[in-house]
Coordinates of N, CA and C and ligand atoms in Angstrom, one line a residue:
M8 N 0.8 -1.2 0.0 CA 0.0 0.0 0.0 C 0.9 1.2 0.0
R9 N 0.4 2.3 -0.8 CA 1.3 3.4 -1.0 C 1.3 4.4 0.0
T10 N 0.1 4.7 0.6 CA 0.0 5.8 1.6 C -0.7 5.3 2.9
L11 N -0.5 6.1 3.9 CA -1.2 5.7 5.2 C -2.7 5.7 5.0
E12 N -3.2 6.6 4.1 CA -4.7 6.6 3.8 C -5.1 5.2 3.3
D13 N -4.3 4.6 2.4 CA -4.6 3.3 1.8 C -4.7 2.3 3.0
I14 N -3.8 2.4 3.9 CA -3.8 1.5 5.1 C -5.0 1.7 5.9
Q15 N -5.4 3.0 6.2 CA -6.6 3.3 7.0 C -7.8 2.8 6.3
K16 N -7.9 2.9 4.9 CA -9.1 2.4 4.2 C -9.2 0.9 4.3
H17 N -8.0 0.3 4.1 CA -8.0 -1.2 4.1 C -8.2 -1.8 5.5
Y18 N -7.5 -1.3 6.4 CA -7.5 -2.0 7.8 C -8.5 -1.3 8.7
G19 N -8.6 0.0 8.6 CA -9.4 0.8 9.6 C -10.8 0.4 9.6
R20 N -11.5 0.3 8.4 CA -12.9 0.0 8.4 C -13.1 -1.4 9.0
E21 N -12.2 -2.4 8.7 CA -12.4 -3.7 9.2 C -12.2 -3.7 10.7
L22 N -11.2 -2.9 11.2 CA -11.0 -2.9 12.6 C -12.2 -2.3 13.3
A23 N -12.8 -1.3 12.7 CA -14.0 -0.7 13.2 C -15.1 -1.7 13.3
R24 N -15.3 -2.5 12.3 CA -16.3 -3.6 12.3 C -16.1 -4.6 13.4
R25 N -14.8 -4.9 13.6 CA -14.4 -5.9 14.6 C -14.7 -5.3 16.0
A26 N -14.4 -4.0 16.1 CA -14.7 -3.3 17.4 C -16.1 -3.4 17.8
M27 N -17.0 -3.2 16.8 CA -18.5 -3.3 17.0 C -18.8 -4.7 17.5
E28 N -18.3 -5.7 16.7 CA -18.6 -7.1 17.1 C -18.2 -7.4 18.5
L29 N -17.1 -6.8 18.9 CA -16.6 -7.1 20.3 C -17.2 -6.2 21.3
E30 N -18.1 -5.3 20.9 CA -18.7 -4.3 21.7 C -17.7 -3.5 22.5
A31 N -16.7 -3.1 21.7 CA -15.6 -2.4 22.3 C -15.9 -0.9 22.5
V32 N -16.9 -0.4 21.7 CA -17.3 1.0 21.8 C -18.6 1.1 22.6
R33 N -18.5 1.9 23.7 CA -19.6 2.1 24.6 C -20.0 3.5 24.7
L34 N -21.3 3.8 24.8 CA -21.8 5.1 25.1 C -22.5 5.1 26.5
S35 N -22.2 6.0 27.3 CA -22.8 6.1 28.6 C -22.9 7.6 29.1
P36 N -23.9 8.3 28.5 CA -24.0 9.7 28.8 C -24.5 10.0 30.2
E37 N -25.3 9.1 30.8 CA -25.8 9.3 32.1 C -24.7 9.2 33.2
E38 N -23.8 8.2 32.9 CA -22.7 8.0 33.9 C -21.4 8.0 33.0
P39 N -20.9 9.2 32.7 CA -19.8 9.3 31.7 C -18.6 8.6 32.2
F40 N -17.8 8.1 31.3 CA -16.5 7.5 31.6 C -15.5 8.6 32.0
T41 N -14.5 8.2 32.8 CA -13.4 9.1 33.1 C -12.2 8.7 32.3
W42 N -11.8 9.5 31.4 CA -10.6 9.2 30.6 C -9.3 9.4 31.3
A43 N -8.2 8.9 30.8 CA -6.9 9.0 31.4 C -6.6 10.5 31.8
S44 N -7.0 11.4 30.9 CA -6.8 12.8 31.1 C -7.7 13.4 32.2
G45 N -8.6 12.7 32.7 CA -9.5 13.2 33.8 C -10.9 13.7 33.2
Y46 N -11.0 13.9 31.9 CA -12.2 14.4 31.3 C -13.3 13.3 31.4
R47 N -14.5 13.8 31.7 CA -15.7 12.9 31.7 C -16.3 12.9 30.4
M48 N -16.4 11.7 29.8 CA -16.8 11.6 28.4 C -17.9 10.6 28.2
P49 N -18.8 10.8 27.2 CA -19.9 9.8 27.1 C -19.6 8.6 26.3
I50 N -18.3 8.6 25.7 CA -17.9 7.5 24.8 C -16.6 6.9 25.4
Y51 N -16.5 5.6 25.2 CA -15.3 4.9 25.5 C -15.0 3.8 24.5
N52 N -13.8 3.7 24.0 CA -13.4 2.7 23.1 C -12.4 1.8 23.7
D53 N -12.9 0.6 24.0 CA -12.0 -0.3 24.8 C -11.3 -1.3 23.9
N54 N -10.2 -0.8 23.3 CA -9.4 -1.6 22.4 C -8.8 -2.9 23.0
R55 N -8.8 -2.9 24.3 CA -8.3 -4.1 25.0 C -9.1 -5.3 24.6
R56 N -10.3 -5.1 24.2 CA -11.1 -6.3 23.8 C -10.6 -7.0 22.6
F57 N -9.8 -6.3 21.8 CA -9.2 -7.0 20.6 C -8.3 -8.1 21.1
L58 N -7.7 -8.0 22.3 CA -6.8 -9.0 22.8 C -7.5 -10.4 23.0
A59 N -8.8 -10.4 23.1 CA -9.5 -11.6 23.3 C -9.5 -12.6 22.1
E60 N -9.2 -12.0 20.9 CA -9.3 -12.8 19.7 C -7.9 -12.9 19.0
A61 N -7.4 -14.1 18.8 CA -6.1 -14.2 18.2 C -6.1 -13.6 16.8
S62 N -7.2 -13.7 16.1 CA -7.3 -13.2 14.7 C -7.2 -11.7 14.7
A63 N -7.8 -11.1 15.8 CA -7.8 -9.6 15.8 C -6.4 -9.1 16.2
R64 N -5.7 -9.8 17.0 CA -4.3 -9.5 17.4 C -3.4 -9.6 16.1
A65 N -3.6 -10.7 15.4 CA -2.8 -10.9 14.2 C -3.1 -9.8 13.1
Y66 N -4.4 -9.4 13.1 CA -4.8 -8.4 12.1 C -4.2 -7.1 12.4
I67 N -4.2 -6.7 13.7 CA -3.6 -5.4 14.1 C -2.1 -5.5 13.8
C68 N -1.4 -6.6 14.1 CA 0.0 -6.7 13.8 C 0.3 -6.6 12.3
E69 N -0.5 -7.2 11.5 CA -0.4 -7.1 10.0 C -0.5 -5.6 9.6
A70 N -1.5 -4.9 10.2 CA -1.7 -3.5 9.8 C -0.6 -2.7 10.2
F71 N -0.1 -2.9 11.4 CA 1.1 -2.1 11.9 C 2.3 -2.4 11.0
A72 N 2.5 -3.7 10.7 CA 3.7 -4.0 9.8 C 3.5 -3.3 8.4
A73 N 2.3 -3.3 7.9 CA 2.1 -2.6 6.6 C 2.4 -1.1 6.8
A74 N 2.0 -0.5 7.9 CA 2.3 0.9 8.1 C 3.8 1.2 8.2
V75 N 4.5 0.3 8.8 CA 6.0 0.4 8.9 C 6.6 0.4 7.5
E76 N 6.1 -0.5 6.7 CA 6.6 -0.6 5.3 C 6.3 0.7 4.5
T77 N 5.0 1.1 4.6 CA 4.5 2.2 3.8 C 5.2 3.5 4.2
L78 N 5.4 3.6 5.5 CA 6.1 4.9 6.0 C 7.6 4.8 5.9
G79 N 8.1 3.7 5.4 CA 9.6 3.6 5.2 C 10.3 3.6 6.5
L80 N 9.8 3.1 7.5 CA 10.5 3.1 8.8 C 11.5 2.0 9.0
H81 N 12.5 2.2 9.7 CA 13.5 1.2 10.0 C 13.9 1.2 11.4
P82 N 12.9 0.8 12.3 CA 13.1 0.8 13.7 C 14.1 -0.3 14.1
R83 N 14.8 -0.1 15.2 CA 15.7 -1.1 15.7 C 15.1 -1.6 17.1
N84 N 14.1 -1.0 17.5 CA 13.4 -1.4 18.8 C 12.0 -1.0 18.7
I85 N 11.1 -1.9 19.1 CA 9.7 -1.6 19.2 C 9.3 -1.4 20.6
A86 N 8.7 -0.2 20.9 CA 8.4 0.1 22.3 C 6.9 0.2 22.5
G87 N 6.3 -0.4 23.5 CA 4.9 -0.3 23.8 C 4.7 0.6 25.0
T88 N 3.5 1.4 24.9 CA 3.2 2.2 26.1 C 2.5 1.2 27.1
A89 N 2.8 1.4 28.3 CA 2.1 0.6 29.4 C 0.8 1.2 29.7
T90 N -0.2 0.4 29.7 CA -0.2 -1.1 29.5 C -0.7 -1.5 28.1
A91 N -1.6 -0.7 27.6 CA -2.4 -1.3 26.5 C -1.6 -1.4 25.2
G92 N -0.4 -0.7 25.1 CA 0.4 -0.8 23.9 C 1.3 -2.0 23.9
I93 N 1.5 -2.6 25.1 CA 2.5 -3.6 25.2 C 2.2 -4.9 24.4
P94 N 0.9 -5.4 24.4 CA 0.7 -6.6 23.7 C 0.9 -6.4 22.2
H95 N 0.5 -5.3 21.6 CA 0.6 -5.1 20.2 C 2.0 -4.8 19.8
A96 N 2.8 -4.1 20.7 CA 4.2 -3.9 20.4 C 4.9 -5.3 20.4
T97 N 4.4 -6.2 21.2 CA 5.0 -7.5 21.3 C 4.8 -8.3 20.0
T98 N 3.6 -8.3 19.6 CA 3.3 -9.1 18.3 C 4.1 -8.5 17.2
L99 N 4.1 -7.2 17.1 CA 4.9 -6.5 16.0 C 6.4 -6.8 16.1
A100 N 6.9 -6.7 17.3 CA 8.4 -7.0 17.5 C 8.7 -8.4 17.1
D101 N 7.7 -9.4 17.4 CA 7.9 -10.8 17.0 C 7.9 -10.9 15.5
K102 N 7.0 -10.2 14.9 CA 6.9 -10.3 13.4 C 8.1 -9.8 12.7
L103 N 8.6 -8.7 13.3 CA 9.7 -8.0 12.6 C 11.1 -8.5 13.1
G104 N 11.0 -9.4 14.1 CA 12.3 -10.0 14.7 C 13.1 -8.9 15.4
L105 N 12.5 -8.0 16.1 CA 13.2 -6.9 16.7 C 13.1 -6.9 18.2
P106 N 14.0 -6.2 18.9 CA 13.9 -6.1 20.4 C 12.6 -5.4 20.8
L107 N 12.1 -5.7 21.9 CA 10.9 -5.1 22.5 C 11.3 -4.4 23.8
S108 N 10.7 -3.2 24.0 CA 10.8 -2.5 25.2 C 9.4 -2.0 25.6
Y109 N 9.2 -1.6 26.8 CA 7.9 -0.9 27.1 C 8.2 0.3 28.0
V110 N 7.3 1.3 28.0 CA 7.5 2.5 28.7 C 6.4 2.7 29.7
R111 N 6.7 2.7 31.0 CA 5.8 3.0 32.0 C 5.4 4.5 32.0
S112 N 4.2 4.8 32.7 CA 3.8 6.2 32.7 C 4.8 7.0 33.6
Q113 N 5.4 6.3 34.6 CA 6.5 6.9 35.4 C 7.4 5.8 35.9
G114 N 8.6 6.2 36.3 CA 9.6 5.2 36.8 C 9.0 4.5 38.1
K115 N 9.4 3.2 38.2 CA 9.0 2.5 39.5 C 9.6 3.2 40.7
D116 N 9.0 3.1 41.8 CA 9.6 3.7 43.0 C 10.4 2.6 43.8
H117 N 10.5 1.4 43.2 CA 11.3 0.4 43.9 C 12.1 -0.4 42.8
G118 N 12.8 -1.4 43.2 CA 13.5 -2.2 42.3 C 14.6 -1.4 41.6
M119 N 14.7 -1.4 40.3 CA 15.7 -0.7 39.5 C 15.2 0.7 39.1
K120 N 14.0 1.0 39.6 CA 13.4 2.4 39.3 C 13.2 2.7 37.9
Q121 N 13.1 1.7 37.0 CA 13.0 2.0 35.6 C 11.7 2.6 35.2
Q122 N 11.7 3.5 34.2 CA 10.5 3.9 33.4 C 10.4 3.0 32.2
I123 N 11.6 2.8 31.6 CA 11.6 1.9 30.4 C 12.2 0.6 30.7
E124 N 11.5 -0.4 30.3 CA 11.8 -1.8 30.6 C 12.2 -2.6 29.3
G125 N 13.1 -3.5 29.4 CA 13.5 -4.3 28.3 C 14.8 -4.0 27.7
L126 N 15.5 -2.9 28.2 CA 16.8 -2.6 27.7 C 17.9 -3.4 28.4
T127 N 18.8 -3.9 27.6 CA 19.9 -4.6 28.2 C 21.1 -3.7 28.5
R128 N 21.0 -2.5 28.0 CA 22.1 -1.5 28.3 C 21.4 -0.3 28.9
P129 N 22.1 0.7 29.5 CA 21.4 1.8 30.2 C 20.5 2.6 29.3
T130 N 20.8 2.7 28.0 CA 20.0 3.6 27.1 C 19.7 2.8 25.8
Y131 N 19.0 3.5 24.9 CA 18.7 3.0 23.6 C 19.9 3.1 22.7
E132 N 20.9 3.9 23.1 CA 22.1 4.1 22.4 C 21.9 4.7 20.9
G133 N 20.9 5.6 20.9 CA 20.7 6.4 19.6 C 19.9 5.6 18.5
V134 N 19.4 4.4 18.8 CA 18.7 3.7 17.7 C 17.3 4.3 17.5
E135 N 16.7 4.0 16.3 CA 15.4 4.4 16.1 C 14.4 3.4 16.8
V136 N 13.5 4.1 17.5 CA 12.5 3.3 18.3 C 11.1 3.6 17.7
L137 N 10.3 2.6 17.5 CA 8.9 2.8 17.1 C 8.0 2.6 18.3
L138 N 7.3 3.7 18.6 CA 6.4 3.6 19.7 C 5.0 3.1 19.3
I139 N 4.5 2.1 20.0 CA 3.2 1.5 19.7 C 2.2 1.8 20.8
E140 N 1.1 2.5 20.5 CA 0.1 2.9 21.5 C -1.2 2.3 21.1
D141 N -2.1 2.0 22.0 CA -3.4 1.5 21.5 C -4.4 2.6 21.2
L142 N -4.3 3.7 21.9 CA -5.3 4.7 21.6 C -4.7 6.1 22.0
I143 N -5.0 7.1 21.1 CA -4.6 8.5 21.4 C -5.9 9.3 21.5
S144 N -6.0 9.9 22.7 CA -7.1 10.9 22.8 C -6.5 12.3 23.0
T145 N -6.0 12.7 24.2 CA -5.3 14.0 24.3 C -3.9 13.9 23.8
G146 N -3.4 12.7 23.7 CA -2.0 12.4 23.3 C -1.0 12.5 24.5
G147 N -1.5 12.9 25.7 CA -0.6 13.0 26.8 C 0.2 11.8 27.2
S148 N -0.5 10.6 27.1 CA 0.3 9.4 27.5 C 1.3 9.1 26.5
S149 N 1.0 9.2 25.2 CA 2.0 8.9 24.1 C 3.1 9.8 24.2
V150 N 2.8 11.1 24.3 CA 3.9 12.1 24.3 C 4.8 11.9 25.5
A151 N 4.3 11.6 26.7 CA 5.1 11.3 27.8 C 6.0 10.1 27.5
A152 N 5.5 9.1 26.8 CA 6.3 7.9 26.5 C 7.4 8.3 25.5
V153 N 7.1 9.2 24.5 CA 8.1 9.6 23.5 C 9.2 10.4 24.3
N154 N 8.8 11.2 25.2 CA 9.8 12.0 25.9 C 10.7 11.1 26.7
A155 N 10.1 10.1 27.3 CA 11.0 9.1 28.1 C 12.0 8.4 27.1
I156 N 11.5 8.1 25.9 CA 12.4 7.4 24.9 C 13.5 8.4 24.5
L157 N 13.2 9.6 24.3 CA 14.2 10.6 23.9 C 15.2 10.8 25.0
A158 N 14.7 10.8 26.3 CA 15.6 11.0 27.4 C 16.5 9.8 27.6
A159 N 16.1 8.7 27.1 CA 16.9 7.5 27.2 C 17.7 7.3 25.9
D160 N 17.9 8.4 25.2 CA 18.8 8.4 24.0 C 18.2 7.5 22.9
G161 N 16.9 7.5 22.7 CA 16.3 6.8 21.6 C 15.8 7.9 20.6
R162 N 15.8 7.5 19.3 CA 15.1 8.4 18.3 C 13.7 7.8 18.1
C163 N 12.7 8.7 18.1 CA 11.3 8.2 18.0 C 10.6 9.1 17.0
P164 N 10.8 8.9 15.7 CA 10.1 9.8 14.7 C 8.7 9.5 14.5
V165 N 8.2 8.3 15.0 CA 6.8 8.0 14.7 C 6.2 7.2 15.9
C166 N 4.9 7.5 16.2 CA 4.1 6.8 17.1 C 2.9 6.2 16.4
L167 N 2.8 4.9 16.4 CA 1.6 4.3 15.7 C 0.6 3.8 16.7
A168 N -0.6 4.2 16.5 CA -1.7 3.8 17.4 C -2.8 3.0 16.6
I169 N -3.5 2.2 17.3 CA -4.6 1.5 16.7 C -5.7 2.5 16.4
F170 N -6.0 3.4 17.3 CA -7.2 4.3 17.2 C -6.8 5.7 17.7
S171 N -7.3 6.7 17.0 CA -7.2 8.1 17.5 C -8.5 8.8 17.3
Y172 N -8.8 9.6 18.3 CA -10.0 10.5 18.2 C -9.7 11.6 17.2
G173 N -8.5 11.9 16.8 CA -8.2 12.9 15.9 C -8.5 14.3 16.4
F174 N -8.3 14.5 17.7 CA -8.5 15.8 18.3 C -7.4 16.8 17.9
P175 N -7.7 18.0 17.5 CA -6.6 19.0 17.3 C -5.6 19.1 18.5
A176 N -6.2 18.9 19.7 CA -5.4 19.0 21.0 C -4.3 18.0 21.0
S177 N -4.5 16.8 20.4 CA -3.4 15.8 20.4 C -2.3 16.2 19.4
Q178 N -2.7 16.8 18.3 CA -1.7 17.2 17.3 C -0.9 18.3 17.9
E179 N -1.5 19.2 18.7 CA -0.9 20.3 19.4 C 0.1 19.7 20.4
T180 N -0.3 18.7 21.1 CA 0.6 18.1 22.2 C 1.8 17.5 21.5
F181 N 1.6 16.7 20.4 CA 2.7 16.1 19.7 C 3.6 17.1 19.0
S182 N 3.0 18.3 18.6 CA 3.8 19.3 17.9 C 4.9 19.9 18.8
Q183 N 4.7 19.7 20.1 CA 5.7 20.3 21.0 C 7.0 19.4 21.2
I184 N 7.0 18.2 20.7 CA 8.1 17.3 20.8 C 9.2 17.6 19.9
R185 N 10.4 17.7 20.4 CA 11.6 17.9 19.5 C 12.7 16.8 19.9
P186 N 13.3 16.1 18.9 CA 12.9 16.1 17.5 C 11.5 15.6 17.3
V187 N 11.0 16.0 16.1 CA 9.6 15.7 15.8 C 9.2 14.2 15.9
C188 N 8.0 14.0 16.5 CA 7.5 12.6 16.4 C 6.1 12.8 15.9
T189 N 5.8 12.0 14.8 CA 4.5 12.1 14.1 C 3.6 10.9 14.5
P190 N 2.4 11.2 15.0 CA 1.5 10.2 15.3 C 0.6 9.7 14.1
Y191 N 0.5 8.4 13.9 CA -0.4 7.9 12.9 C -1.3 6.8 13.5
S192 N -2.5 6.7 13.0 CA -3.4 5.7 13.6 C -4.0 4.9 12.4
L193 N -4.3 3.6 12.8 CA -5.0 2.7 11.8 C -6.4 3.1 11.5
L194 N -7.0 3.6 12.6 CA -8.5 3.9 12.6 C -8.7 5.3 13.3
E195 N -9.5 6.1 12.7 CA -9.9 7.4 13.3 C -11.3 7.4 13.6
Y196 N -11.7 8.3 14.5 CA -13.0 8.4 15.1 C -14.1 8.5 14.0
D197 N -13.9 9.3 12.9 CA -14.9 9.5 11.9 C -15.3 8.2 11.2
T198 N -14.2 7.4 10.9 CA -14.5 6.1 10.3 C -15.2 5.2 11.3
L199 N -14.8 5.2 12.5 CA -15.4 4.4 13.5 C -16.9 4.7 13.6
V200 N -17.3 6.0 13.6 CA -18.7 6.4 13.7 C -19.4 6.0 12.4
D201 N -18.8 6.2 11.3 CA -19.4 5.8 10.0 C -19.8 4.4 10.0
V202 N -18.8 3.5 10.4 CA -19.1 2.1 10.4 C -20.1 1.7 11.4
A203 N -20.1 2.4 12.6 CA -21.1 2.1 13.6 C -22.5 2.5 13.1
H204 N -22.7 3.6 12.4 CA -24.0 3.9 11.8 C -24.4 2.9 10.8
E205 N -23.5 2.5 9.9 CA -23.8 1.6 8.8 C -24.3 0.2 9.4
A206 N -23.7 -0.1 10.5 CA -24.0 -1.4 11.2 C -25.2 -1.3 12.1
G207 N -25.8 -0.1 12.1 CA -27.0 0.1 13.0 C -26.6 -0.1 14.5
Y208 N -25.4 0.2 14.8 CA -24.9 0.0 16.1 C -25.2 1.2 17.1
V209 N -25.5 2.3 16.4 CA -25.8 3.5 17.2 C -27.2 3.9 17.1
S210 N -27.9 4.1 18.2 CA -29.4 4.5 18.2 C -29.5 5.9 17.8
E211 N -30.7 6.4 17.5 CA -30.9 7.8 17.2 C -30.4 8.7 18.4
D212 N -30.7 8.3 19.6 CA -30.3 9.0 20.8 C -28.8 9.1 20.8
G213 N -28.2 7.9 20.6 CA -26.7 7.8 20.6 C -26.1 8.8 19.6
A214 N -26.7 8.8 18.4 CA -26.1 9.6 17.3 C -26.2 11.1 17.7
R215 N -27.3 11.5 18.4 CA -27.5 12.9 18.9 C -26.4 13.2 19.9
I216 N -26.2 12.3 20.8 CA -25.2 12.5 21.9 C -23.8 12.7 21.3
L217 N -23.5 11.8 20.3 CA -22.2 11.9 19.7 C -22.0 13.2 18.9
A218 N -23.0 13.6 18.2 CA -22.9 14.8 17.4 C -22.7 16.0 18.4
D219 N -23.5 16.0 19.5 CA -23.3 17.1 20.5 C -21.9 17.1 21.1
W220 N -21.5 15.9 21.4 CA -20.2 15.8 22.1 C -19.0 16.2 21.1
R221 N -19.2 15.8 19.9 CA -18.1 16.1 18.9 C -17.9 17.6 18.7
I222 N -18.9 18.4 18.9 CA -18.8 19.9 18.7 C -17.8 20.4 19.7
D223 N -17.8 19.9 21.0 CA -16.9 20.4 22.0 C -16.6 19.3 23.0
P224 N -15.8 18.3 22.6 CA -15.6 17.2 23.5 C -15.1 17.5 24.9
F225 N -14.2 18.5 24.9 CA -13.5 18.8 26.2 C -14.4 19.7 27.1
G226 N -15.5 20.2 26.5 CA -16.4 21.0 27.3 C -17.7 20.3 27.7
W227 N -17.8 19.1 27.0 CA -19.1 18.3 27.2 C -19.4 18.0 28.6
G228 N -18.4 17.4 29.4 CA -18.6 17.0 30.8 C -19.1 18.2 31.6
E229 N -18.3 19.3 31.5 CA -18.7 20.5 32.3 C -20.1 20.9 32.0
R230 N -20.5 20.9 30.7 CA -21.8 21.4 30.3 C -22.9 20.5 30.8
H231 N -22.6 19.2 31.1 CA -23.6 18.2 31.5 C -23.5 17.9 33.0
G232 N -22.7 18.7 33.7 CA -22.6 18.5 35.2 C -21.6 17.5 35.6
F233 N -20.6 17.2 34.7 CA -19.5 16.2 35.1 C -18.2 16.9 34.9
P234 N -17.7 17.7 35.8 CA -16.4 18.4 35.7 C -15.2 17.4 35.6
K235 N -14.2 17.9 35.0 CA -12.9 17.1 34.9 C -12.5 16.6 36.2
K236 N -11.9 15.4 36.3 CA -11.4 14.9 37.6 C -9.9 15.2 37.6
G237 N -9.4 15.4 38.8 CA -7.9 15.5 39.0 C -7.3 16.9 38.6
Ligands
PRP305 O1 -4.1 10.3 24.8 P1 -4.4 10.2 26.3 O2 -5.3 11.3 26.8 O3 -3.2 10.1 27.1 O4 -5.3 8.9 26.6 C1 -5.0 7.7 26.0 C2 -4.3 6.7 26.9 O5 -5.3 6.3 27.9 C3 -5.4 4.9 27.9 O6 -4.5 4.3 28.8 P2 -4.8 4.2 30.4 O7 -4.2 5.4 31.1 O8 -6.3 4.0 30.6 O9 -4.0 3.0 30.8 P3 -3.8 1.5 30.2 O10 -3.0 1.6 29.0 O11 -3.1 0.8 31.3 O12 -5.2 0.9 30.0 C4 -4.9 4.5 26.5 O13 -4.5 3.2 26.5 C5 -3.9 5.5 26.2 O14 -2.6 5.1 26.7
ORO306 O1 -8.7 8.8 26.9 C1 -8.8 7.7 27.5 O2 -8.3 7.4 28.6 C2 -9.5 6.7 26.7 C3 -10.5 6.9 25.9 C4 -11.1 5.8 25.3 O3 -12.1 5.9 24.5 N1 -10.6 4.6 25.5 C5 -9.6 4.3 26.3 O4 -9.2 3.2 26.5 N2 -9.0 5.4 26.9

């Protein structure tokens, strides 16, 4: 496949269909979910459900490998974000025959106090690292992981995710990283919602909630009496 758009068209829609089958996408406007960023949101995409099916894991691995080829990447280490990026980083590292590492949200406060696990030397020693994330919403978790990789002397030009909400806020967060790290995802929110509509997965009420939420996702909770936590 020649472009990332080709990959998203080929793999993204199928991943969205599988997410519906696995009931990975939930709406709960009455009792909103709390996201990693603390925002209360009416939607949650639980990509961890993909882990339940060997064929879904293999499909995601194939899609990531296709993205690596299309983007012309030559990573020497595959890093997963803890926790949900780790299984997919593992299958990809196995497929590519590369070392695997993973990045905790912060260093341990005991043991060897590591934030990055899986290195046999103190740093990445300047090699190209490909970061694998399961989901990007604000981008805060991925960017923290990229910064940890950079601090450990890794180069990290790309972060690949299964799913992204495509918020401008995440682009903004990523744009602050130097050297540049570009996020790409196999599936984006608009495709997920298109497929959900086609499959009759979203009720009329659900569609209204999603449309209202999409106008101002980070103000939605406050407007409905659910302020940000933390
Ligand atoms: O883009 P962000 O706003 O940072 O949100 C996305 C992050 O949130 C989820 O992780 P979570 O913190 O729930 O932990 P987990 O990976 O252990 O499930 C998800 O797996 C991403 O890492
Ligand atoms: O931002 C998050 O924490 C988040 C959102 C979402 O839809 N799914 C998820 O696993 N995390």
